[in-house]
Each structure stands twice: as C-alpha cells, then as structure tokens.
Short mmCIF file of C-alpha atoms in Angstrom, two decimals:
data_model
loop_
_atom_site.label_atom_id
_atom_site.label_comp_id
_atom_site.label_asym_id
_atom_site.label_seq_id
_atom_site.Cartn_x
_atom_site.Cartn_y
_atom_site.Cartn_z
CA MET A 1 13.85 -7.04 16.73
CA GLU A 2 10.86 -6.32 18.97
CA ASN A 3 10.07 -2.75 19.91
CA PRO A 4 10.80 -1.90 23.57
CA ARG A 5 7.81 -1.57 25.87
CA PRO A 6 6.56 2.01 26.35
CA VAL A 7 7.91 3.90 29.35
CA ALA A 8 5.44 4.72 32.12
CA LEU A 9 5.39 8.53 32.12
CA ASN A 10 3.43 10.79 34.47
CA TYR A 11 2.17 14.11 33.12
CA ASP A 12 0.42 15.18 36.35
CA ASP A 13 1.63 17.36 39.20
CA ARG A 14 2.20 16.07 42.74
CA ASP A 15 2.30 18.97 45.18
CA GLY A 16 3.99 18.09 48.47
CA LEU A 17 5.92 15.15 47.06
CA ALA A 18 8.97 14.20 49.15
CA ALA A 19 11.97 12.40 47.66
CA ASP A 20 15.40 11.32 48.73
CA VAL A 21 16.74 12.33 45.31
CA ALA A 22 15.10 14.63 42.76
CA ILE A 23 16.62 14.63 39.28
CA ALA A 24 15.98 17.52 36.92
CA GLY A 25 16.43 16.37 33.32
CA GLY A 26 15.17 13.25 31.56
CA GLY A 27 18.05 12.97 29.10
CA VAL A 28 20.65 10.23 29.17
CA ALA A 29 22.53 11.63 32.20
CA GLY A 30 19.40 12.06 34.35
CA LEU A 31 18.00 8.66 33.42
CA TYR A 32 21.34 6.96 34.06
CA ALA A 33 21.53 8.56 37.51
CA ALA A 34 17.96 7.46 38.26
CA TRP A 35 18.53 3.89 37.06
CA ARG A 36 21.81 3.50 38.96
CA LEU A 37 20.31 4.81 42.20
CA ALA A 38 17.12 2.77 41.92
CA THR A 39 19.00 -0.47 41.26
CA SER A 40 21.75 0.13 43.84
CA GLU A 41 22.06 -1.08 47.42
CA ARG A 42 21.69 2.42 48.78
CA ARG A 43 18.71 3.05 51.04
CA GLY A 44 16.87 6.12 52.26
CA GLU A 45 15.91 7.07 55.77
CA GLU A 46 15.38 4.19 58.21
CA GLY A 47 16.46 1.67 55.59
CA ALA A 48 13.53 2.27 53.25
CA PRO A 49 14.03 2.06 49.47
CA LEU A 50 15.21 5.32 47.92
CA ARG A 51 12.43 7.63 46.77
CA ILE A 52 13.56 9.04 43.42
CA ALA A 53 11.71 11.40 41.07
CA VAL A 54 12.79 12.51 37.59
CA LEU A 55 11.44 15.83 36.31
CA GLU A 56 11.54 16.39 32.54
CA ALA A 57 10.41 19.64 30.92
CA THR A 58 9.37 18.15 27.57
CA ASP A 59 6.71 15.55 26.81
CA ARG A 60 9.25 12.81 26.11
CA ILE A 61 12.38 11.38 27.63
CA GLY A 62 15.74 11.30 25.85
CA GLY A 63 16.87 14.92 25.70
CA ARG A 64 19.34 15.26 22.83
CA ILE A 65 18.75 11.63 21.86
CA GLU A 66 15.79 11.58 19.47
CA THR A 67 15.04 8.64 17.17
CA VAL A 68 12.16 8.98 14.71
CA THR A 69 10.61 6.49 12.28
CA PHE A 70 9.38 8.06 9.02
CA PRO A 71 6.06 6.99 7.45
CA GLY A 72 6.65 4.10 5.08
CA MET A 73 10.09 3.34 6.55
CA PRO A 74 9.78 0.87 9.41
CA GLN A 75 13.29 -0.54 8.99
CA HIS A 76 15.42 2.62 9.11
CA ARG A 77 15.34 5.26 11.80
CA ALA A 78 16.14 8.92 11.52
CA GLU A 79 18.51 9.96 14.29
CA PHE A 80 17.77 13.62 14.87
CA GLY A 81 20.09 13.61 17.88
CA ALA A 82 23.03 11.42 18.89
CA MET A 83 23.57 8.66 16.33
CA ARG A 84 26.95 6.92 16.77
CA LEU A 85 29.40 5.73 19.40
CA ALA A 86 33.18 5.60 19.22
CA SER A 87 34.94 2.32 19.96
CA TRP A 88 36.70 3.72 23.05
CA GLN A 89 33.44 4.52 24.90
CA GLU A 90 33.63 1.65 27.38
CA LEU A 91 31.03 2.95 29.82
CA VAL A 92 28.29 3.36 27.19
CA LEU A 93 29.10 0.07 25.51
CA GLY A 94 29.25 -1.77 28.85
CA LEU A 95 25.94 -0.21 29.86
CA ALA A 96 24.35 -1.26 26.58
CA GLN A 97 25.46 -4.85 27.13
CA GLN A 98 24.06 -4.74 30.67
CA LEU A 99 20.70 -3.52 29.32
CA GLY A 100 20.62 -6.09 26.53
CA ILE A 101 21.07 -3.60 23.70
CA GLU A 102 22.98 -4.86 20.67
CA VAL A 103 25.37 -2.73 18.63
CA GLU A 104 26.35 -2.87 14.98
CA PRO A 105 28.97 -1.05 12.86
CA PHE A 106 28.20 2.53 11.87
CA ALA A 107 29.56 3.09 8.37
CA MET A 108 31.39 6.32 7.66
CA GLY A 109 31.75 5.52 3.95
CA ASP A 110 34.09 3.93 1.44
CA GLU A 111 36.00 4.90 -1.68
CA HIS A 112 32.80 6.24 -3.30
CA ASN A 113 32.09 8.93 -0.69
CA PHE A 114 33.60 12.32 -1.39
CA TRP A 115 34.38 15.90 -0.39
CA HIS A 116 32.78 18.67 -2.46
CA LEU A 117 34.91 21.75 -1.77
CA ARG A 118 34.88 25.02 -3.68
CA GLY A 119 32.94 23.44 -6.50
CA LYS A 120 35.24 20.43 -6.94
CA ARG A 121 34.44 16.85 -6.00
CA LEU A 122 37.43 15.12 -4.39
CA MET A 123 37.84 11.51 -3.34
CA ALA A 124 39.80 10.64 -0.19
CA GLU A 125 43.10 10.02 -1.98
CA GLU A 126 42.79 13.36 -3.81
CA LEU A 127 42.72 15.48 -0.64
CA SER A 128 46.53 15.59 -0.74
CA ASP A 129 46.85 16.10 -4.52
CA PRO A 130 48.21 19.65 -5.16
CA ALA A 131 46.78 19.62 -8.68
CA LYS A 132 43.25 19.01 -7.43
CA VAL A 133 42.92 20.66 -4.01
CA PRO A 134 41.22 24.05 -4.62
CA TYR A 135 42.98 25.94 -1.81
CA GLY A 136 45.97 28.24 -2.02
CA LEU A 137 48.22 26.25 0.29
CA GLU A 138 51.71 27.59 0.92
CA GLY A 139 55.18 26.07 1.32
CA TRP A 140 55.20 22.86 3.37
CA GLU A 141 51.35 22.79 3.34
CA ILE A 142 51.24 21.88 -0.35
CA GLY A 143 50.45 18.21 -0.84
CA LYS A 144 49.21 17.73 2.72
CA SER A 145 45.75 16.37 3.56
CA PRO A 146 43.59 18.03 6.27
CA GLU A 147 44.63 15.25 8.68
CA GLN A 148 48.30 15.91 7.99
CA LEU A 149 47.84 19.65 8.50
CA LEU A 150 46.16 19.02 11.85
CA ASP A 151 48.89 16.59 12.86
CA ARG A 152 51.51 19.28 12.21
CA VAL A 153 49.60 21.70 14.47
CA ALA A 154 49.24 19.04 17.18
CA ARG A 155 52.96 18.18 17.08
CA LYS A 156 53.95 21.83 17.40
CA PHE A 157 51.48 22.37 20.24
CA LEU A 158 52.62 19.29 22.16
CA GLY A 159 56.34 19.68 21.45
CA ASP A 160 58.15 16.46 22.28
CA ARG A 161 55.19 15.10 24.30
CA PRO A 162 53.47 12.12 22.64
CA MET A 163 49.79 12.38 21.79
CA PRO A 164 47.77 11.02 24.75
CA THR A 165 46.10 7.68 24.06
CA ASP A 166 43.41 7.86 26.74
CA ARG A 167 41.38 10.34 28.79
CA ALA A 168 43.67 10.10 31.81
CA GLY A 169 46.57 11.24 29.66
CA TRP A 170 44.56 14.17 28.30
CA ASP A 171 43.50 15.27 31.79
CA GLU A 172 47.10 15.22 32.98
CA LEU A 173 48.04 17.33 29.98
CA LYS A 174 45.24 19.84 30.66
CA VAL A 175 46.67 20.48 34.12
CA SER A 176 50.38 20.48 33.34
CA TRP A 177 51.05 21.44 29.72
CA ARG A 178 52.37 24.86 28.80
CA TYR A 179 52.49 26.37 25.33
CA ARG A 180 54.66 29.39 24.58
CA GLY A 181 55.34 29.70 28.31
CA ARG A 182 51.69 29.81 29.41
CA PRO A 183 49.11 27.19 30.48
CA ALA A 184 47.82 25.48 27.34
CA ARG A 185 44.19 26.19 28.23
CA GLU A 186 44.81 29.95 27.83
CA PHE A 187 45.01 29.56 24.03
CA GLY A 188 42.16 29.48 21.56
CA PHE A 189 42.27 26.73 18.96
CA TRP A 190 41.91 29.12 16.04
CA ASN A 191 44.87 31.09 17.38
CA VAL A 192 46.95 27.90 17.64
CA LEU A 193 45.99 26.91 14.09
CA ALA A 194 47.08 30.35 12.88
CA ASP A 195 50.49 29.88 14.50
CA GLU A 196 51.24 27.08 12.03
CA LEU A 197 48.81 27.32 9.12
CA SER A 198 47.95 29.89 6.48
CA SER A 199 44.37 31.16 6.25
CA GLU A 200 43.80 28.95 3.23
CA ALA A 201 45.02 25.88 5.10
CA ILE A 202 42.75 26.68 8.04
CA ASN A 203 39.81 27.02 5.63
CA PHE A 204 40.74 23.69 4.05
CA VAL A 205 40.77 21.93 7.44
CA SER A 206 37.55 23.59 8.59
CA ASP A 207 35.68 22.80 5.38
CA ALA A 208 36.90 19.19 5.19
CA VAL A 209 36.20 18.19 8.79
CA GLY A 210 32.50 18.93 8.30
CA PHE A 211 31.99 20.71 11.64
CA GLY A 212 32.48 24.47 11.73
CA SER A 213 32.64 24.53 15.53
CA MET A 214 35.75 22.34 15.64
CA THR A 215 38.08 25.08 14.36
CA GLN A 216 36.52 27.99 16.25
CA ASN A 217 38.32 29.78 19.05
CA TRP A 218 37.56 27.54 21.96
CA ASN A 219 39.95 25.95 24.46
CA ALA A 220 42.83 24.59 22.36
CA ILE A 221 43.82 21.62 24.52
CA GLU A 222 40.18 20.53 24.74
CA ALA A 223 39.85 20.93 20.97
CA LEU A 224 42.73 18.57 20.27
CA GLN A 225 41.30 15.95 22.60
CA LEU A 226 37.86 16.11 20.98
CA ILE A 227 39.14 16.04 17.40
CA TYR A 228 41.45 13.07 17.96
CA SER A 229 38.83 11.24 20.04
CA ASP A 230 36.25 11.59 17.26
CA PHE A 231 38.37 11.56 14.10
CA GLY A 232 41.57 9.81 15.16
CA PRO A 233 43.02 7.15 12.82
CA ASP A 234 42.13 4.25 15.12
CA VAL A 235 38.56 5.31 15.97
CA ARG A 236 35.81 2.93 14.89
CA TYR A 237 32.09 3.63 15.14
CA VAL A 238 29.08 1.59 16.16
CA ARG A 239 25.39 2.32 16.70
CA PHE A 240 22.59 0.75 18.72
CA VAL A 241 20.48 -1.78 16.87
CA GLY A 242 16.97 -0.36 16.83
CA GLY A 243 17.99 3.27 17.36
CA THR A 244 19.91 5.37 19.85
CA ASP A 245 16.79 5.92 21.94
CA ARG A 246 16.97 2.26 22.96
CA LEU A 247 19.49 3.42 25.57
CA THR A 248 17.26 6.03 27.23
CA VAL A 249 14.13 3.87 26.95
CA GLU A 250 15.77 0.87 28.61
CA LEU A 251 17.22 3.05 31.37
CA ALA A 252 13.80 4.59 32.00
CA ASN A 253 12.05 1.22 32.03
CA GLY A 254 14.60 -0.18 34.45
CA PHE A 255 14.13 2.84 36.70
CA THR A 256 10.32 2.73 36.76
CA ALA A 257 10.35 -1.06 37.24
CA ALA A 258 12.38 -0.43 40.40
CA GLY A 259 9.71 1.93 41.73
CA GLY A 260 10.85 5.32 40.37
CA GLU A 261 8.62 7.94 38.78
CA ILE A 262 9.19 10.15 35.73
CA PHE A 263 7.22 13.39 35.55
CA CYS A 264 7.20 14.65 31.95
CA GLY A 265 5.96 18.09 30.95
CA ASN A 266 7.10 19.39 34.35
CA VAL A 267 9.61 22.23 34.34
CA VAL A 268 11.79 22.99 37.36
CA THR A 269 11.63 26.78 37.64
CA ARG A 270 13.59 27.42 40.82
CA LEU A 271 15.53 25.74 43.58
CA ASP A 272 15.49 26.93 47.20
CA ALA A 273 16.60 25.81 50.62
CA GLY A 274 13.97 23.72 52.39
CA PRO A 275 12.08 25.14 55.37
CA GLU A 276 14.30 23.18 57.74
CA GLY A 277 17.51 24.32 56.04
CA PRO A 278 20.33 22.08 54.77
CA PRO A 279 20.29 19.39 53.59
CA GLU A 280 16.61 19.76 52.64
CA LEU A 281 15.86 21.45 49.33
CA THR A 282 12.64 22.66 47.71
CA LEU A 283 12.03 22.55 43.96
CA THR A 284 9.30 24.68 42.39
CA VAL A 285 7.84 22.97 39.33
CA ARG A 286 5.48 24.19 36.59
CA ASN A 287 3.19 21.64 34.98
CA ARG A 288 2.94 22.62 31.32
CA ARG A 289 -0.34 20.86 30.56
CA ARG A 290 -2.29 22.15 33.53
CA GLY A 291 -0.50 25.44 34.00
CA SER A 292 -0.21 24.62 37.70
CA THR A 293 2.73 25.18 40.02
CA TRP A 294 3.73 22.64 42.63
CA GLN A 295 6.59 21.93 45.00
CA LEU A 296 8.76 18.93 45.74
CA ARG A 297 11.09 18.43 48.70
CA ALA A 298 14.33 16.44 48.38
CA ARG A 299 17.53 15.75 50.30
CA HIS A 300 19.64 15.56 47.13
CA VAL A 301 19.04 17.34 43.82
CA ILE A 302 20.83 16.25 40.65
CA LEU A 303 20.72 18.84 37.89
CA ALA A 304 21.31 16.74 34.76
CA LEU A 305 20.92 19.80 32.58
CA PRO A 306 22.83 21.67 29.84
CA ARG A 307 23.94 25.27 30.25
CA ARG A 308 20.77 26.98 29.01
CA ALA A 309 18.50 24.98 31.30
CA LEU A 310 20.78 25.67 34.27
CA GLN A 311 20.64 29.39 33.62
CA LEU A 312 16.85 29.32 33.42
CA LEU A 313 16.93 28.29 37.07
CA GLY A 314 18.37 31.73 37.81
CA TYR A 315 15.20 33.13 39.34
CA PRO A 316 16.14 36.17 41.47
CA GLY A 317 16.60 35.19 45.06
CA SER A 318 16.64 31.44 44.42
CA LEU A 319 19.39 29.20 45.72
CA PHE A 320 20.80 28.27 42.31
CA ASP A 321 21.07 31.62 40.53
CA PRO A 322 23.92 31.68 37.98
CA TYR A 323 23.07 35.27 37.02
CA GLN A 324 23.82 36.53 40.52
CA VAL A 325 27.39 37.66 41.14
CA ASP A 326 28.23 36.22 44.53
CA GLU A 327 30.79 34.17 46.37
CA SER A 328 29.44 30.87 45.05
CA GLY A 329 30.85 31.66 41.60
CA LEU A 330 27.87 30.09 39.87
CA ARG A 331 27.83 32.71 37.16
CA ALA A 332 31.42 32.01 36.11
CA LEU A 333 30.95 28.25 36.40
CA ALA A 334 27.83 28.19 34.24
CA ALA A 335 29.39 30.46 31.62
CA SER A 336 32.62 28.45 31.33
CA VAL A 337 31.31 26.61 28.24
CA HIS A 338 30.05 27.70 24.82
CA ARG A 339 26.68 26.46 23.57
CA TYR A 340 26.93 25.28 19.96
CA PRO A 341 23.85 24.86 17.77
CA ALA A 342 23.43 22.06 15.26
CA PHE A 343 20.81 21.34 12.61
CA LYS A 344 19.65 18.12 10.96
CA LEU A 345 17.45 17.84 7.88
CA PHE A 346 16.17 14.42 6.80
CA LEU A 347 14.68 13.71 3.38
CA ALA A 348 12.72 10.58 2.42
CA TYR A 349 12.79 9.33 -1.18
CA GLY A 350 10.95 6.73 -3.24
CA GLU A 351 14.32 5.26 -4.23
CA PRO A 352 18.01 5.87 -3.45
CA TRP A 353 19.14 8.18 -6.27
CA TRP A 354 22.72 8.17 -4.85
CA ARG A 355 23.22 4.62 -6.09
CA GLU A 356 24.00 6.16 -9.46
CA LEU A 357 27.29 7.28 -7.88
CA GLU A 358 27.79 3.83 -6.27
CA ILE A 359 27.33 5.35 -2.81
CA SER A 360 25.73 3.00 -0.31
CA SER A 361 26.33 4.47 3.16
CA GLY A 362 28.50 6.79 5.23
CA ARG A 363 28.90 10.51 4.66
CA SER A 364 30.03 13.01 2.07
CA VAL A 365 31.20 16.49 3.06
CA THR A 366 30.83 19.89 1.41
CA ASP A 367 31.51 23.54 2.13
CA LEU A 368 27.94 24.33 1.01
CA PRO A 369 25.56 25.09 3.90
CA ILE A 370 24.31 21.49 4.02
CA ARG A 371 27.91 20.60 5.12
CA GLN A 372 27.49 16.84 5.73
CA THR A 373 25.22 14.33 4.01
CA PHE A 374 24.67 10.85 5.46
CA TYR A 375 23.17 8.02 3.39
CA PHE A 376 21.14 6.17 6.02
CA GLY A 377 19.46 3.18 4.45
CA VAL A 378 17.14 1.61 1.90
CA GLU A 379 13.92 -0.26 2.69
CA GLU A 380 12.81 -3.48 1.02
CA SER A 381 10.30 -1.27 -0.79
CA GLU A 382 13.25 0.78 -2.16
CA ARG A 383 12.21 3.81 -0.13
CA ALA A 384 15.38 5.49 1.12
CA LEU A 385 16.39 7.81 3.94
CA LEU A 386 18.92 10.62 3.60
CA MET A 387 20.21 12.98 6.24
CA SER A 388 20.75 15.64 3.63
CA SER A 389 22.22 18.15 6.04
CA TYR A 390 24.06 17.81 9.32
CA ASN A 391 25.56 21.19 10.10
CA ASP A 392 26.59 23.31 13.04
CA ASP A 393 27.85 26.75 14.03
CA ARG A 394 27.20 29.53 11.47
CA ALA A 395 25.57 27.19 8.91
CA VAL A 396 22.65 26.73 11.32
CA ALA A 397 21.64 30.36 10.77
CA TYR A 398 21.36 29.69 7.02
CA TRP A 399 18.77 26.95 7.52
CA GLN A 400 17.08 28.77 10.35
CA GLY A 401 16.37 31.56 7.89
CA LEU A 402 14.57 29.05 5.63
CA GLY A 403 12.60 27.36 8.39
CA TRP A 404 9.43 28.26 10.18
CA THR A 405 9.64 31.58 11.99
CA GLU A 406 9.14 31.81 15.72
CA ARG A 407 5.71 33.31 15.02
CA ASP A 408 4.69 30.47 12.68
CA GLU A 409 6.30 27.61 14.57
CA PRO A 410 3.42 26.93 17.04
CA THR A 411 1.11 26.03 14.14
CA ALA A 412 3.75 24.65 11.74
CA PRO A 413 3.19 21.08 10.49
CA ARG A 414 5.02 18.43 12.47
CA LEU A 415 6.02 14.84 11.95
CA GLN A 416 4.44 13.28 15.00
CA VAL A 417 5.58 9.93 16.35
CA THR A 418 4.61 8.29 19.60
CA GLY A 419 7.42 5.96 20.55
CA ALA A 420 8.39 4.09 23.69
CA GLY A 421 9.92 7.28 25.10
CA GLY A 422 6.80 9.40 24.71
CA PRO A 423 5.45 11.65 21.96
CA SER A 424 8.14 13.04 19.66
CA GLU A 425 7.69 15.63 16.99
CA VAL A 426 10.03 17.34 14.55
CA LEU A 427 9.11 20.14 12.20
CA VAL A 428 8.10 19.31 8.63
CA ALA A 429 10.37 21.34 6.35
CA PRO A 430 8.76 24.18 4.36
CA GLN A 431 9.10 24.12 0.57
CA GLU A 432 11.72 26.86 0.47
CA MET A 433 14.02 24.83 2.73
CA ILE A 434 13.50 21.74 0.58
CA ARG A 435 14.25 23.73 -2.58
CA HIS A 436 17.58 24.95 -1.21
CA ALA A 437 18.50 21.47 -0.01
CA GLN A 438 17.67 19.96 -3.40
CA ALA A 439 19.73 22.56 -5.23
CA GLN A 440 22.77 21.99 -3.00
CA LEU A 441 22.48 18.20 -3.19
CA SER A 442 22.28 18.42 -7.00
CA ARG A 443 25.34 20.67 -7.17
CA MET A 444 27.27 18.53 -4.70
CA HIS A 445 26.52 15.20 -6.41
CA GLY A 446 26.47 16.39 -10.02
CA LEU A 447 22.97 14.95 -10.48
CA ASP A 448 19.46 16.27 -10.90
CA VAL A 449 18.24 15.24 -7.45
CA PRO A 450 14.49 14.51 -7.27
CA ALA A 451 12.07 15.97 -4.76
CA PRO A 452 11.58 14.01 -1.52
CA TYR A 453 8.18 12.74 -0.50
CA LEU A 454 8.78 13.96 3.07
CA ALA A 455 11.26 16.29 4.76
CA ALA A 456 11.64 17.10 8.46
CA TYR A 457 14.22 18.96 10.55
CA ARG A 458 15.41 19.71 14.07
CA ASN A 459 17.29 22.84 15.12
CA TRP A 460 19.06 22.01 18.38
CA GLY A 461 19.99 25.64 18.96
CA ALA A 462 16.32 26.51 19.50
CA PRO A 463 14.51 26.24 22.86
CA PRO A 464 14.35 24.31 25.05
CA PHE A 465 17.83 22.88 24.41
CA GLY A 466 19.81 25.95 23.37
CA GLY A 467 22.60 23.90 21.82
CA ALA A 468 23.49 20.45 20.51
CA TRP A 469 26.75 20.24 22.46
CA HIS A 470 29.08 22.37 24.55
CA LEU A 471 32.75 23.31 24.25
CA TRP A 472 35.04 24.71 26.95
CA ARG A 473 35.91 28.38 26.68
CA VAL A 474 39.46 29.67 26.39
CA ASN A 475 41.14 29.68 29.82
CA ALA A 476 38.51 27.39 31.38
CA ASP A 477 40.12 24.87 33.72
CA SER A 478 37.86 21.94 32.83
CA VAL A 479 39.34 19.61 35.44
CA ALA A 480 38.77 22.05 38.33
CA ILE A 481 35.38 23.22 37.07
CA GLY A 482 34.21 19.64 36.57
CA LYS A 483 34.97 18.93 40.23
CA ARG A 484 33.20 22.12 41.38
CA MET A 485 30.09 21.41 39.37
CA ARG A 486 29.60 18.08 41.10
CA ARG A 487 28.82 20.12 44.25
CA PRO A 488 28.76 23.83 43.34
CA LEU A 489 27.08 24.90 46.62
CA PRO A 490 29.17 23.46 49.47
CA ASP A 491 26.35 23.71 52.04
CA TYR A 492 23.76 21.90 49.92
CA ASN A 493 23.41 18.53 48.21
CA VAL A 494 23.07 20.03 44.74
CA HIS A 495 24.98 18.26 41.96
CA VAL A 496 25.42 19.09 38.27
CA CYS A 497 26.17 16.37 35.73
CA GLY A 498 25.85 15.71 32.02
CA GLU A 499 27.72 16.40 28.81
CA ALA A 500 28.09 20.19 29.16
CA TYR A 501 30.64 20.30 31.98
CA SER A 502 32.21 16.89 31.44
CA GLY A 503 35.78 15.90 30.65
CA ILE A 504 34.86 14.81 27.13
CA GLN A 505 32.12 17.01 25.73
CA ALA A 506 29.80 16.23 22.79
CA PHE A 507 29.77 12.50 23.67
CA ILE A 508 27.30 10.34 25.60
CA GLU A 509 30.38 8.95 27.35
CA GLY A 510 31.10 12.39 28.78
CA ALA A 511 27.54 12.69 30.08
CA LEU A 512 27.70 9.30 31.77
CA THR A 513 31.19 9.58 33.24
CA SER A 514 30.38 12.92 34.87
CA THR A 515 27.17 11.39 36.25
CA GLU A 516 29.00 8.34 37.59
CA LEU A 517 31.43 10.61 39.43
CA VAL A 518 28.50 12.41 41.08
CA LEU A 519 26.98 9.09 42.12
CA GLN A 520 30.21 7.74 43.58
CA GLU A 521 31.62 10.91 45.17
CA GLN A 522 28.47 12.66 46.34
CA LEU A 523 25.92 9.86 46.91
CA GLY A 524 28.25 7.08 48.01
CA LEU A 525 27.53 4.48 45.33
CA SER A 526 30.09 1.84 44.49
CA GLY A 527 31.21 1.55 40.88
CA PRO A 528 29.08 -0.75 38.69
CA ASP A 529 30.35 -4.32 38.59
CA TRP A 530 30.03 -4.40 34.78
CA LEU A 531 32.58 -1.59 34.36
CA PRO A 532 36.28 -2.51 34.63
CA GLU A 533 37.81 -1.19 37.86
CA HIS A 534 40.65 0.42 35.94
CA TYR A 535 38.29 2.50 33.79
CA TYR A 536 39.03 6.21 34.09
CA LEU A 537 35.96 8.33 34.83
CA GLY A 538 37.82 11.61 35.27
CA THR A 539 39.84 13.42 37.91
CA ARG A 540 38.23 12.85 41.29
CA ALA A 541 37.56 15.52 43.88
#
C-alpha cells in the first residue's frame, strides 16, 4: 500500500490567534475532535467556518499511538504504542472505514505459543493440568485455568446477575450493583480476588494474564469490565493495515484539508478566563523550539489530555488548577484515576530464531520481567521483528533501571524516523538492557538466543506522557465523573475528553466515545452518519 501523505504541521508560534475551538492534545482524541468539528455543519460567528487550532506539546502527532519502521524492515512496523483493536470497537472500526483504512486480523498465537511460569513452559491445554501447573493451588482451585479462576471470582461478585454483554450493561451495573451490602465501586479488585482465591491462585492469574496492573487494587467493577472486554472468550482482534498511526495521520490530514491548523512543539502551560469573561478563554502557550510564550483566545477549549498533562496545567491562580482545593472539585476529579506505566522493547534480528519452536506469530507470556513477547513478522530478506518485552506496572522499574538515566537521556542514541505524522524517535537500548533481554528470552524459550542487530525501547511512564493507560481508583464513580469532566467548570466552555476519564479505559474506543459525547453534548454536533444510531457512547449528562 502507498504511504499516507505527510501531515502539514506548524512549529511556529502565533501570538494573538483567535479560534472558535482550541484543542490541547494531538493524540487520537484531540485529532478526532478536530476532524469532526472541521467536517461538520457547525459554523462560527456570523456563519463563518469554524476556526479550530490543535496544540500538541511534542514534535509529532499521535500521542500514545506511535508506529516506527526499523532500518532494513520496510514491510513490518514496530508498534511502540497502541497496536490492536477488539472486534466490539464499532466506533473505531466505523471511523477507519470512513477514512479508507483497511484492517486485518491481529494474531494472538496458536498451539505453539506458550506460558513460561516459574521456570516451566506450559502450553494452553496444560494451564489446567494439576501435575504441571507450578503453583500451590488449594481445594476447588486445583485443575482450574486462570480463566476459570477469574470466572469463579466474577460469578461470586455478580451473584445471580449475568455478565454484561455490552458497555450499556456495564454502566448500569456500575451505578446499581452492590457487593457485600455496599456499592461495588467501593471494592478494590485485589481485595475481591482475595475473597475467593488463595495467594497462589492470585499469583497464577496475575502471572498468566501478562499485565501486572490488571490484578492490582483498582476499582473492582471497572476491572471486570476491562478484563472481559480485552480477554473475553468471544473477543477477536484486528489491526490497521500499514500501522496504527494510519488512524491519526488520516484524521490530521482530513482536518488540515478542511482548513484547520496543528501547532506541534507548542505546550499549553495555563488556561485563564478571557479579558471579556465567559465564554472567552485565554491559553498561554510555550513554543519549545523558539523558547517563546504566546497567547491564543478561544470560545471553547477541549483538553484532550491524560491525567499528568492536565495536572501540569495547574499553574497557581490559573482557571484550570487541579492542585487547588476549591469548590470546583478539580483536584478530586483529576486524581480519580491511576496512571499506569508500560514499557516496550523491540529487537530486530537477521532471521527469526523462534521458528525453531514452530512459533510464527502472536504472543508468549512469562513471569520474568519481560512478561510478554510478541512475534511481529518476517521480511522477504528473512530479517525479523520481535517485541521482546511488553510489560507494565512494577516490571517497568526493572527495565528503567537498565535504560538510559535521566542525566544521560538527552544525549542517548535514538532511532529517528520521520513519518507522515512528524519526527518520531525512540531510545536505542543500551547493551546492558539487551543483555538482560537476551538472557530472559533464552531462558523462556529454551534456546541460545542470538544478539539483535538493533534494539529500541519506549517507556510510557516517563515524561511527557506519565502513563500508558489509566484505571479508575477504588470508590471512583466513573459514570458521574465522566459526565463532570465533559464540563468541569460550569461557567466556562472547558471540556475534558480522552481515554483517561472514559467509560472504557486503555482502549482507543474509550478515547473516541468520550470525545464524541463532548462534541454532541457540549458543542451541539449531530452523531456521525456512519455510526449506527443505536451505538452506545456512554451515559449522557
């Protein structure tokens, strides 16, 4: 397929710029909002076309979507950010069709992929074999797979209520369900697991699922929804042909073709009331390349930002200050979610050594710090791409300790790629990190794994992102908070959207549904004609 045309990005400042809508954040939520507004029937003052500006702090668009092509591997792309879509994500898939982006199956593996747990390599059918599972399971737990253990916990938590089959059902449950006489959201997931499972069973589930964050003590009802939405028995996966960044690039190109502007390398540092008062707002922006500060006036401001970026707007005395304890409740709203780090390490090889084990694609899981290994693809030249480590939560600290220090990072070698979405760069892995990855891959696969010819990584817990995804805290009322965040300051047209405070976190679908609700409720847009009318975006205000 042909590469998409480069996005027209502006790295300058524009002091005194006036806009109908200013959007902070050039990730998928911000670009979707910009594209929908620019291609809608809505008009600005006196019937003129809407003036829309997107402000992105980094030098590229995409946010936590980052697709990189390795040297010598034109056919296979390394997805350092989001990489797959679940079959139920109708908004994303409908949007892709509207933008002309094709999808293809995303393989999660076959009978040759495995789990390497406590030094033993187990195939899928062996995860319920008491003679082979290396965990001290007790009583009824013996002979149960991780999925069966989780199902037991879910059944106990839900009582005689059936498992919801869609997001509307989950949202109803979040509002109404009580567990042990209290609202279900008041329980941490780890606590709920401990009500039914032994410590060894909890360790088995946590190790086998591949994500440490999933079994931590976050909002239990939200945890069940996320786990069954991502790992449920009927979930199928697809990916975008040509890379996940096709989505953000096509949105950006559609937006700029309609007359919008994207200012990259421009950081929104504070938000204040305009000189004329509501609804006018003033954004103060720092241009990273020039070191200049400039201001932009807007009637609506959409903050398509994750938690860390929102809290960096907390300049003392500014309008949007989540560190200030006041009647707006911004501090509690912003802190209602956890930020979870994640780390990806890609290795490039002269040939796919994993073929010796008859592995062709998908993932294998281990309790070693590399946690998940994905076998991405083989070029015609036989060069092969491996995501040797996809890990989160406490495992990130292990790899962070082997990476470039904060002092060394400014001059550390980078894999630099200039794609359609602007210049992208990920850190080239130091030799000590590669050595540890090689040793763990060798132990996990039972082979003497060769050295890669190139290795690069991304730590999503580091600035400017501060986390790869977000999870609701214990006792957070996600339905009520989601509504509040769409207009957290009643007197001003300030709107928060994106994955962090959505009804289905850690998914692009969550980012887009929360954005669509902002566009419909707060800016008066009609729903897109390519999305079925019955599609559930979330509980409306």
